[in-house]
Short mmCIF file of C-alpha atoms in Angstrom, two decimals:
data_model
loop_
_atom_site.label_atom_id
_atom_site.label_comp_id
_atom_site.label_asym_id
_atom_site.label_seq_id
_atom_site.Cartn_x
_atom_site.Cartn_y
_atom_site.Cartn_z
CA UNK I 1 -72.79 -20.89 19.99
CA UNK I 2 -75.13 -19.23 17.51
CA UNK I 3 -78.39 -17.90 18.96
CA UNK I 4 -80.83 -19.18 16.33
CA UNK I 5 -83.74 -17.03 17.49
CA UNK I 6 -81.57 -13.93 17.47
CA UNK I 7 -80.34 -14.93 14.01
CA UNK I 8 -83.94 -15.23 12.77
CA UNK I 9 -84.80 -11.86 14.32
CA UNK I 10 -81.80 -10.18 12.71
CA UNK I 11 -82.84 -11.53 9.29
CA UNK I 12 -86.35 -10.17 9.79
CA UNK I 13 -84.96 -6.80 10.87
CA UNK I 14 -82.78 -6.71 7.77
CA UNK I 15 -85.70 -7.64 5.52
CA UNK I 16 -88.42 -5.42 7.00
CA UNK I 17 -88.83 -2.27 4.93
CA UNK I 18 -86.14 -3.30 2.45
CA UNK I 19 -86.47 -4.05 -1.25
CA UNK I 20 -84.67 -7.39 -0.96
CA UNK I 21 -86.37 -10.62 -1.96
CA UNK I 22 -86.85 -12.84 1.06
CA UNK I 23 -85.67 -16.01 -0.69
CA UNK I 24 -82.35 -14.38 -1.58
CA UNK I 25 -81.83 -13.07 1.95
CA UNK I 26 -82.70 -16.41 3.59
CA UNK I 27 -80.42 -18.30 1.19
CA UNK I 28 -77.49 -15.98 1.87
CA UNK I 29 -78.05 -16.18 5.62
CA UNK I 30 -78.25 -19.97 5.66
CA UNK I 31 -75.07 -20.14 3.58
CA UNK I 32 -73.40 -17.96 6.21
CA UNK I 33 -74.56 -20.33 8.96
CA UNK I 34 -73.92 -23.54 7.04
CA UNK I 35 -72.24 -25.04 10.12
CA UNK I 36 -75.52 -25.11 12.04
CA UNK I 37 -77.40 -28.36 12.55
CA UNK I 38 -80.13 -29.00 10.02
CA UNK I 39 -82.75 -28.63 12.75
CA UNK I 40 -81.56 -25.10 13.56
CA UNK I 41 -81.35 -24.12 9.90
CA UNK I 42 -84.89 -25.42 9.36
CA UNK I 43 -86.11 -23.38 12.35
CA UNK I 44 -84.56 -20.17 11.02
CA UNK I 45 -86.05 -20.67 7.56
CA UNK I 46 -89.48 -21.61 8.92
CA UNK I 47 -89.79 -18.70 11.35
CA UNK I 48 -88.44 -16.06 8.99
CA UNK I 49 -90.55 -17.25 6.06
CA UNK I 50 -93.61 -17.76 8.23
CA UNK I 51 -93.45 -14.33 9.85
CA UNK I 52 -93.29 -12.70 6.42
CA UNK I 53 -95.87 -14.90 4.71
CA UNK I 54 -98.43 -14.78 7.55
CA UNK I 55 -97.91 -11.14 8.49
CA UNK I 56 -101.57 -10.16 8.16
CA UNK I 57 -102.80 -13.12 10.23
CA UNK I 58 -100.14 -12.56 12.90
CA UNK I 59 -100.88 -8.86 13.23
CA UNK I 60 -104.59 -9.63 13.50
CA UNK I 61 -103.86 -12.03 16.38
CA UNK I 62 -101.60 -9.53 18.13
CA UNK I 63 -103.99 -6.60 17.68
CA UNK I 64 -106.79 -8.64 19.26
CA UNK I 65 -104.95 -8.84 22.58
CA UNK I 66 -102.65 -5.80 22.65
CA UNK I 67 -103.62 -2.29 23.72
CA UNK I 68 -100.87 -1.01 21.43
CA UNK I 69 -101.55 -1.95 17.82
CA UNK I 70 -98.77 -3.47 15.76
CA UNK I 71 -98.71 -0.40 13.49
CA UNK I 72 -97.65 1.69 16.51
CA UNK I 73 -95.03 -0.71 17.95
CA UNK I 74 -91.29 -0.32 17.63
CA UNK I 75 -90.10 -2.47 14.74
CA UNK I 76 -87.94 -4.80 16.84
CA UNK I 77 -90.72 -5.32 19.40
CA UNK I 78 -93.28 -6.01 16.70
CA UNK I 79 -91.03 -8.59 15.04
CA UNK I 80 -90.25 -10.32 18.33
CA UNK I 81 -93.96 -10.62 19.13
CA UNK I 82 -94.67 -11.84 15.59
CA UNK I 83 -92.03 -14.55 16.01
CA UNK I 84 -93.55 -15.75 19.29
CA UNK I 85 -97.06 -15.62 17.83
CA UNK I 86 -95.97 -17.60 14.79
CA UNK I 87 -94.43 -20.27 17.00
CA UNK I 88 -97.55 -20.46 19.17
CA UNK I 89 -100.11 -20.63 16.35
CA UNK I 90 -98.21 -22.38 13.56
CA UNK I 91 -95.37 -24.48 15.06
CA UNK I 92 -96.80 -27.42 16.99
CA UNK I 93 -93.53 -28.70 18.42
CA UNK I 94 -92.60 -25.56 20.40
CA UNK I 95 -94.34 -25.13 23.79
CA UNK I 96 -96.10 -21.79 24.14
CA UNK I 97 -94.31 -21.18 27.43
CA UNK I 98 -90.96 -21.41 25.68
CA UNK I 99 -92.08 -18.97 22.97
CA UNK I 100 -93.13 -16.42 25.61
CA UNK I 101 -89.89 -16.78 27.58
CA UNK I 102 -87.75 -16.53 24.46
CA UNK I 103 -89.56 -13.39 23.33
CA UNK I 104 -88.76 -11.72 26.66
CA UNK I 105 -85.12 -12.87 26.40
CA UNK I 106 -84.78 -11.36 22.92
CA UNK I 107 -86.12 -8.01 24.15
CA UNK I 108 -83.48 -7.96 26.87
CA UNK I 109 -80.71 -8.95 24.46
CA UNK I 110 -81.75 -6.06 22.22
CA UNK I 111 -81.22 -3.75 25.22
CA UNK I 112 -84.83 -2.66 25.56
CA UNK I 113 -85.54 -4.36 28.89
CA UNK I 114 -88.02 -1.64 29.80
CA UNK I 115 -90.39 -3.24 27.27
CA UNK I 116 -89.96 -6.82 28.52
CA UNK I 117 -93.11 -6.58 30.65
CA UNK I 118 -95.14 -5.44 27.67
CA UNK I 119 -93.81 -8.24 25.46
CA UNK I 120 -94.40 -10.78 28.21
CA UNK I 121 -98.02 -9.65 28.66
CA UNK I 122 -98.86 -9.60 24.96
CA UNK I 123 -97.28 -12.98 24.15
CA UNK I 124 -99.02 -14.56 27.15
CA UNK I 125 -102.34 -13.25 25.89
CA UNK I 126 -101.56 -14.58 22.42
CA UNK I 127 -100.92 -17.97 24.05
CA UNK I 128 -104.23 -17.75 25.95
CA UNK I 129 -106.07 -16.91 22.72
CA UNK I 130 -104.56 -19.99 21.09
CA UNK I 131 -105.54 -22.18 24.04
CA UNK I 132 -109.15 -21.03 23.75
CA UNK I 133 -109.31 -22.78 20.39
CA UNK I 134 -112.08 -22.29 17.87
CA UNK I 135 -112.15 -20.27 14.70
CA UNK I 136 -110.83 -16.80 15.49
CA UNK I 137 -110.60 -15.58 11.91
CA UNK I 138 -113.03 -12.96 10.58
CA UNK I 139 -112.59 -13.97 6.93
CA UNK I 140 -110.50 -16.01 4.52
CA UNK I 141 -108.20 -13.19 3.47
CA UNK I 142 -107.14 -12.60 7.09
CA UNK I 143 -106.69 -16.28 7.90
CA UNK I 144 -104.47 -16.77 4.85
CA UNK I 145 -102.82 -13.34 4.92
CA UNK I 146 -104.01 -12.03 1.58
CA UNK I 147 -103.60 -8.27 1.02
CA UNK I 148 -106.77 -6.38 0.08
CA UNK I 149 -105.50 -5.47 -3.39
CA UNK I 150 -104.82 -9.12 -4.26
CA UNK I 151 -108.08 -10.35 -2.78
CA UNK I 152 -110.11 -7.76 -4.70
CA UNK I 153 -108.30 -8.63 -7.91
CA UNK I 154 -108.99 -12.35 -7.47
CA UNK I 155 -112.63 -11.97 -6.48
CA UNK I 156 -113.32 -9.56 -9.34
CA UNK I 157 -111.76 -11.99 -11.81
CA UNK I 158 -112.82 -15.39 -10.51
CA UNK I 159 -115.52 -14.87 -7.89
CA UNK I 160 -115.31 -15.34 -4.13
CA UNK I 161 -115.36 -19.15 -4.04
CA UNK I 162 -112.52 -19.60 -6.51
CA UNK I 163 -110.58 -16.69 -5.01
CA UNK I 164 -110.78 -18.33 -1.58
CA UNK I 165 -109.51 -21.61 -3.04
CA UNK I 166 -106.56 -19.81 -4.65
CA UNK I 167 -105.70 -18.02 -1.40
CA UNK I 168 -105.87 -21.21 0.66
CA UNK I 169 -103.66 -23.09 -1.81
CA UNK I 170 -101.16 -20.22 -1.87
CA UNK I 171 -100.73 -20.51 1.88
CA UNK I 172 -98.50 -23.52 1.35
CA UNK I 173 -96.06 -24.89 -1.18
CA UNK I 174 -97.86 -26.98 -3.79
CA UNK I 175 -96.85 -30.36 -5.22
CA UNK I 176 -93.42 -30.75 -6.76
CA UNK I 177 -93.00 -31.86 -10.38
CA UNK I 178 -90.09 -32.84 -12.57
CA UNK I 179 -89.68 -33.30 -16.33
CA UNK I 180 -87.99 -36.48 -17.48
CA UNK I 181 -84.99 -36.06 -19.77
CA UNK I 182 -86.00 -38.69 -22.32
CA UNK I 183 -82.62 -38.37 -24.03
CA UNK I 184 -81.03 -40.06 -21.02
CA UNK I 185 -83.71 -42.16 -19.34
CA UNK I 186 -87.36 -43.22 -19.31
CA UNK I 187 -90.18 -42.99 -16.82
CA UNK I 188 -89.86 -46.40 -15.19
CA UNK I 189 -86.08 -46.27 -14.93
CA UNK I 190 -86.11 -42.79 -13.38
CA UNK I 191 -88.81 -43.75 -10.90
CA UNK I 192 -86.65 -46.66 -9.71
CA UNK I 193 -83.60 -44.42 -9.32
CA UNK I 194 -85.60 -41.84 -7.39
CA UNK I 195 -87.07 -44.50 -5.13
CA UNK I 196 -83.54 -45.66 -4.31
CA UNK I 197 -82.79 -42.07 -3.29
CA UNK I 198 -85.81 -41.96 -0.99
CA UNK I 199 -87.92 -39.84 -3.35
CA UNK I 200 -91.54 -40.74 -3.96
CA UNK I 201 -92.58 -40.32 -7.59
CA UNK I 202 -95.81 -40.95 -9.44
CA UNK I 203 -97.05 -40.44 -12.98
CA UNK I 204 -99.48 -37.69 -13.87
CA UNK I 205 -102.17 -37.91 -16.57
CA UNK I 206 -101.53 -34.32 -17.72
CA UNK I 207 -98.15 -35.16 -19.28
CA UNK I 208 -96.31 -38.38 -20.04
CA UNK I 209 -93.05 -36.45 -19.58
CA UNK I 210 -93.78 -35.37 -15.99
CA UNK I 211 -93.61 -36.96 -12.56
CA UNK I 212 -95.08 -35.71 -9.30
CA UNK I 213 -92.45 -36.00 -6.57
CA UNK I 214 -92.12 -35.58 -2.83
CA UNK I 215 -89.01 -35.68 -0.68
CA UNK I 216 -86.77 -34.40 -3.46
CA UNK I 217 -83.78 -32.17 -2.70
CA UNK I 218 -82.21 -31.59 -6.14
CA UNK I 219 -78.77 -30.72 -4.81
CA UNK I 220 -78.61 -34.07 -3.03
CA UNK I 221 -79.96 -36.16 -5.92
CA UNK I 222 -77.55 -38.18 -8.04
CA UNK I 223 -80.21 -38.49 -10.74
CA UNK I 224 -80.52 -34.70 -10.89
CA UNK I 225 -76.75 -34.20 -11.09
CA UNK I 226 -76.62 -36.78 -13.88
CA UNK I 227 -79.15 -34.75 -15.87
CA UNK I 228 -81.93 -37.32 -15.82
CA UNK I 229 -84.58 -34.72 -15.04
CA UNK I 230 -85.32 -31.04 -14.59
CA UNK I 231 -87.38 -29.50 -11.82
CA UNK I 232 -90.30 -27.90 -13.67
CA UNK I 233 -93.92 -27.31 -12.74
CA UNK I 234 -96.57 -29.39 -14.44
CA UNK I 235 -98.20 -26.32 -15.94
CA UNK I 236 -94.99 -25.31 -17.72
CA UNK I 237 -94.49 -28.82 -19.04
CA UNK I 238 -98.07 -28.86 -20.32
CA UNK I 239 -97.48 -25.62 -22.22
CA UNK I 240 -94.54 -27.14 -24.13
CA UNK I 241 -96.55 -30.30 -24.83
CA UNK I 242 -99.27 -28.10 -26.34
CA UNK I 243 -96.77 -26.32 -28.61
CA UNK I 244 -96.37 -29.41 -30.80
CA UNK I 245 -92.58 -29.34 -30.99
CA UNK I 246 -91.12 -31.49 -33.78
CA UNK I 247 -87.63 -32.55 -34.80
CA UNK I 248 -85.64 -30.11 -36.90
CA UNK I 249 -87.43 -26.97 -35.77
CA UNK I 250 -85.82 -23.59 -35.15
CA UNK I 251 -86.99 -22.40 -31.74
CA UNK I 252 -86.39 -18.99 -30.17
CA UNK I 253 -86.90 -18.55 -26.42
CA UNK I 254 -86.89 -14.81 -25.70
CA UNK I 255 -86.75 -14.78 -21.89
CA UNK I 256 -85.22 -18.17 -21.32
CA UNK I 257 -83.52 -18.18 -17.90
CA UNK I 258 -83.09 -20.50 -16.12
CA UNK I 259 -83.65 -22.53 -19.29
CA UNK I 260 -86.45 -24.94 -18.47
CA UNK I 261 -88.52 -24.35 -21.58
CA UNK I 262 -85.57 -23.99 -23.95
CA UNK I 263 -84.14 -27.27 -22.66
CA UNK I 264 -87.54 -28.93 -22.98
CA UNK I 265 -87.71 -27.89 -26.63
CA UNK I 266 -84.19 -29.21 -27.27
CA UNK I 267 -85.03 -32.55 -25.65
CA UNK I 268 -88.30 -32.89 -27.54
CA UNK I 269 -86.39 -32.36 -30.81
CA UNK I 270 -83.97 -35.20 -29.91
CA UNK I 271 -80.86 -33.04 -30.38
CA UNK I 272 -81.93 -31.99 -33.90
CA UNK I 273 -82.83 -28.50 -35.04
CA UNK I 274 -81.75 -25.37 -33.23
CA UNK I 275 -82.82 -23.63 -30.04
CA UNK I 276 -81.79 -20.01 -29.46
CA UNK I 277 -82.06 -19.15 -25.77
CA UNK I 278 -81.86 -15.46 -24.94
CA UNK I 279 -81.96 -13.43 -21.76
CA UNK I 280 -81.00 -9.98 -20.60
CA UNK I 281 -77.76 -10.60 -18.65
CA UNK I 282 -74.75 -12.87 -18.45
CA UNK I 283 -75.86 -14.01 -15.00
CA UNK I 284 -79.13 -15.25 -16.51
CA UNK I 285 -77.54 -16.93 -19.54
CA UNK I 286 -75.04 -18.62 -17.23
CA UNK I 287 -77.97 -20.27 -15.44
CA UNK I 288 -79.17 -21.56 -18.81
CA UNK I 289 -75.70 -22.86 -19.67
CA UNK I 290 -75.50 -24.75 -16.38
CA UNK I 291 -78.71 -26.61 -17.21
CA UNK I 292 -77.59 -27.27 -20.79
CA UNK I 293 -74.38 -28.86 -19.54
CA UNK I 294 -76.13 -30.92 -16.85
CA UNK I 295 -78.73 -32.25 -19.29
CA UNK I 296 -76.16 -33.00 -22.02
CA UNK I 297 -77.83 -30.91 -24.73
CA UNK I 298 -76.03 -29.94 -27.93
CA UNK I 299 -78.62 -28.06 -29.97
CA UNK I 300 -79.00 -24.93 -27.82
CA UNK I 301 -77.21 -21.63 -28.29
CA UNK I 302 -77.37 -18.98 -25.58
CA UNK I 303 -76.86 -15.26 -26.00
CA UNK I 304 -77.32 -12.13 -23.92
CA UNK I 305 -80.13 -10.24 -25.64
CA UNK I 306 -82.77 -7.75 -24.53
CA UNK I 307 -86.19 -8.98 -25.65
CA UNK I 308 -87.31 -5.37 -26.04
CA UNK I 309 -84.80 -4.81 -28.85
CA UNK I 310 -85.81 -6.32 -32.18
CA UNK I 311 -83.14 -8.34 -34.02
CA UNK I 312 -83.69 -7.88 -37.75
CA UNK I 313 -81.47 -10.90 -38.56
CA UNK I 314 -84.01 -13.20 -36.88
CA UNK I 315 -87.10 -11.84 -38.60
CA UNK I 316 -89.46 -14.67 -39.66
CA UNK I 317 -86.87 -17.38 -38.90
CA UNK I 318 -88.54 -19.35 -36.09
CA UNK I 319 -90.83 -22.35 -36.35
CA UNK I 320 -91.69 -21.66 -32.71
CA UNK I 321 -91.17 -18.58 -30.56
CA UNK I 322 -91.45 -19.10 -26.81
CA UNK I 323 -92.49 -15.93 -24.99
CA UNK I 324 -92.61 -16.87 -21.31
CA UNK I 325 -92.73 -13.29 -20.11
CA UNK I 326 -92.03 -11.28 -16.95
CA UNK I 327 -95.14 -11.03 -14.80
CA UNK I 328 -96.44 -10.44 -11.29
CA UNK I 329 -95.90 -14.11 -10.41
CA UNK I 330 -99.18 -14.48 -8.54
CA UNK I 331 -99.39 -18.08 -9.70
CA UNK I 332 -96.43 -18.99 -7.49
CA UNK I 333 -97.35 -17.12 -4.30
CA UNK I 334 -96.96 -20.34 -2.34
CA UNK I 335 -93.32 -20.62 -3.39
CA UNK I 336 -92.37 -16.94 -3.22
CA UNK I 337 -94.07 -15.78 -0.08
CA UNK I 338 -93.36 -12.05 -0.30
CA UNK I 339 -94.73 -11.55 -3.84
CA UNK I 340 -98.23 -10.78 -2.60
CA UNK I 341 -97.01 -7.90 -0.44
CA UNK I 342 -95.04 -6.28 -3.24
CA UNK I 343 -97.66 -6.08 -5.98
CA UNK I 344 -99.53 -2.86 -6.58
CA UNK I 345 -102.12 -2.11 -9.26
CA UNK I 346 -99.63 -0.04 -11.23
CA UNK I 347 -97.21 -3.00 -11.27
CA UNK I 348 -99.79 -5.11 -13.09
CA UNK I 349 -100.36 -2.34 -15.61
CA UNK I 350 -96.64 -1.73 -16.14
CA UNK I 351 -95.88 -5.43 -16.59
CA UNK I 352 -98.75 -5.84 -19.03
CA UNK I 353 -97.31 -2.98 -21.09
CA UNK I 354 -93.83 -4.55 -20.95
CA UNK I 355 -95.28 -7.85 -22.14
CA UNK I 356 -96.92 -6.18 -25.12
CA UNK I 357 -93.67 -4.52 -26.11
CA UNK I 358 -91.94 -7.91 -26.10
CA UNK I 359 -94.85 -9.57 -27.91
CA UNK I 360 -94.62 -6.96 -30.67
CA UNK I 361 -91.13 -8.31 -31.34
CA UNK I 362 -92.01 -11.95 -30.73
CA UNK I 363 -94.62 -12.13 -33.49
CA UNK I 364 -92.09 -10.77 -36.01
CA UNK I 365 -89.70 -13.66 -35.35
CA UNK I 366 -92.32 -16.29 -36.28
CA UNK I 367 -91.96 -17.55 -39.84
CA UNK I 368 -95.11 -17.97 -42.00
CA UNK I 369 -96.86 -21.10 -40.75
CA UNK I 370 -94.87 -21.04 -37.51
CA UNK I 371 -96.16 -20.90 -33.92
CA UNK I 372 -96.01 -18.58 -30.92
CA UNK I 373 -96.23 -19.89 -27.36
CA UNK I 374 -97.12 -17.14 -24.91
CA UNK I 375 -97.07 -17.97 -21.20
CA UNK I 376 -96.87 -16.41 -17.74
CA UNK I 377 -96.79 -17.75 -14.19
CA UNK I 378 -99.59 -15.45 -13.06
CA UNK I 379 -103.38 -15.32 -12.93
CA UNK I 380 -104.38 -11.71 -13.63
CA UNK I 381 -106.51 -11.10 -16.69
CA UNK I 382 -104.31 -8.15 -17.72
CA UNK I 383 -101.29 -10.47 -18.06
CA UNK I 384 -103.11 -13.47 -19.54
CA UNK I 385 -106.34 -13.33 -21.54
CA UNK I 386 -105.97 -9.64 -22.37
CA UNK I 387 -102.62 -10.46 -23.95
CA UNK I 388 -104.20 -13.39 -25.76
CA UNK I 389 -106.66 -10.97 -27.36
CA UNK I 390 -103.82 -8.58 -28.18
CA UNK I 391 -101.93 -11.31 -30.04
CA UNK I 392 -105.07 -12.59 -31.74
CA UNK I 393 -105.54 -9.15 -33.31
CA UNK I 394 -102.14 -9.46 -35.01
CA UNK I 395 -102.53 -10.35 -38.71
CA UNK I 396 -102.07 -14.07 -39.34
CA UNK I 397 -102.15 -15.21 -35.68
CA UNK I 398 -104.96 -17.54 -34.74
CA UNK I 399 -105.45 -19.10 -31.32
CA UNK I 400 -104.80 -22.84 -31.42
CA UNK I 401 -105.09 -23.73 -27.72
CA UNK I 402 -104.96 -22.10 -24.29
CA UNK I 403 -105.28 -22.98 -20.64
CA UNK I 404 -105.42 -21.11 -17.36
CA UNK I 405 -104.15 -23.13 -14.40
CA UNK I 406 -105.23 -21.95 -10.93
CA UNK I 407 -103.62 -23.09 -7.69
CA UNK I 408 -106.24 -24.72 -5.50
CA UNK I 409 -108.28 -25.66 -8.57
CA UNK I 410 -105.62 -27.46 -10.62
CA UNK I 411 -102.93 -29.76 -9.18
CA UNK I 412 -100.09 -27.31 -9.86
CA UNK I 413 -99.05 -23.67 -9.72
CA UNK I 414 -101.07 -20.88 -11.28
CA UNK I 415 -100.04 -20.45 -14.91
CA UNK I 416 -101.41 -19.42 -18.30
CA UNK I 417 -100.43 -20.38 -21.81
CA UNK I 418 -101.78 -19.75 -25.28
CA UNK I 419 -100.50 -21.23 -28.56
CA UNK I 420 -100.98 -19.28 -31.80
CA UNK I 421 -100.36 -20.26 -35.40
#
């Protein structure tokens, strides 16, 4: 029988201090333990993800009651206590007594029984702190585990009130959205099919091509497999709506994987025109091809191409260039929980420079009278409005429309787009 707590601990030990992305590690681990009951798989994912996402809050709790601070603890002991603390403070269905006992058991199974008394004492005090109730948090950034560098960036850009709203919203996964494939279905028909699958869906005023959904598991949805919709955030859908895509256009998507925006353009053109979807590796273009096949699209061509290398044959050929560029991803912190711990100030600067190098090529692909759609799933000014100003200084490029979406303020992920003509 698989020890699910030990499995969760081993994943955390493998992740801690590594350069792996948590989502990839959790996915691979759950694939390995596919035979487990759904309840056990859900526990593993919840505890591992929670201990990473709420690291700052958990260490604050532990440091309040422990004579030895988390920074000085052995890694395995620290992770065991974090797991118990996460269960006690954030998992209502697990009795605190069980969390304490299981923490002690894990210490013994890791052959460090000499520390079982310490772990028992600390986890019991964590439980007592929880039982006291009340607001124990000194500030918003601790309660919602926001690193200082991210909090300073957000407050400097948006002010404390908005920054706090962003942080709170990023503590959980936001609403789910899908884009209707109007080549195969319509809104009312898709909503009926989804309802039959147990998925709740409702229209959204921000786009007639989008639905807000809950209870959707794409891999288990017949409608998804039949290509009736694509999972895509409302902000991304809104950016394509703003681009004014028309039949017969030539569209170039420079960083297209997994293909959401390229496929949107193809659908909006009703299988006319031509969409060129590029990305840097075969693995990425294969993701695009999978979506093309599922959605039944015939006017998209994919090719492995580095957006940093200018292709002279495509100069001034596009009616629309889509430049959805690499970024820090701070708009999707709620979906990718380890992003906030990876970002340093130099990363923002380096990514902004990378974006400008790609944009220098992107503007050269736009034909006279054509459009450029620049977008990123982040909320830093260096990767959004600063790039808007950079493009606006290019000869012949005027800003047509733009929007900054902020999680906690808008009903979707953080995202920025600007359309130029």
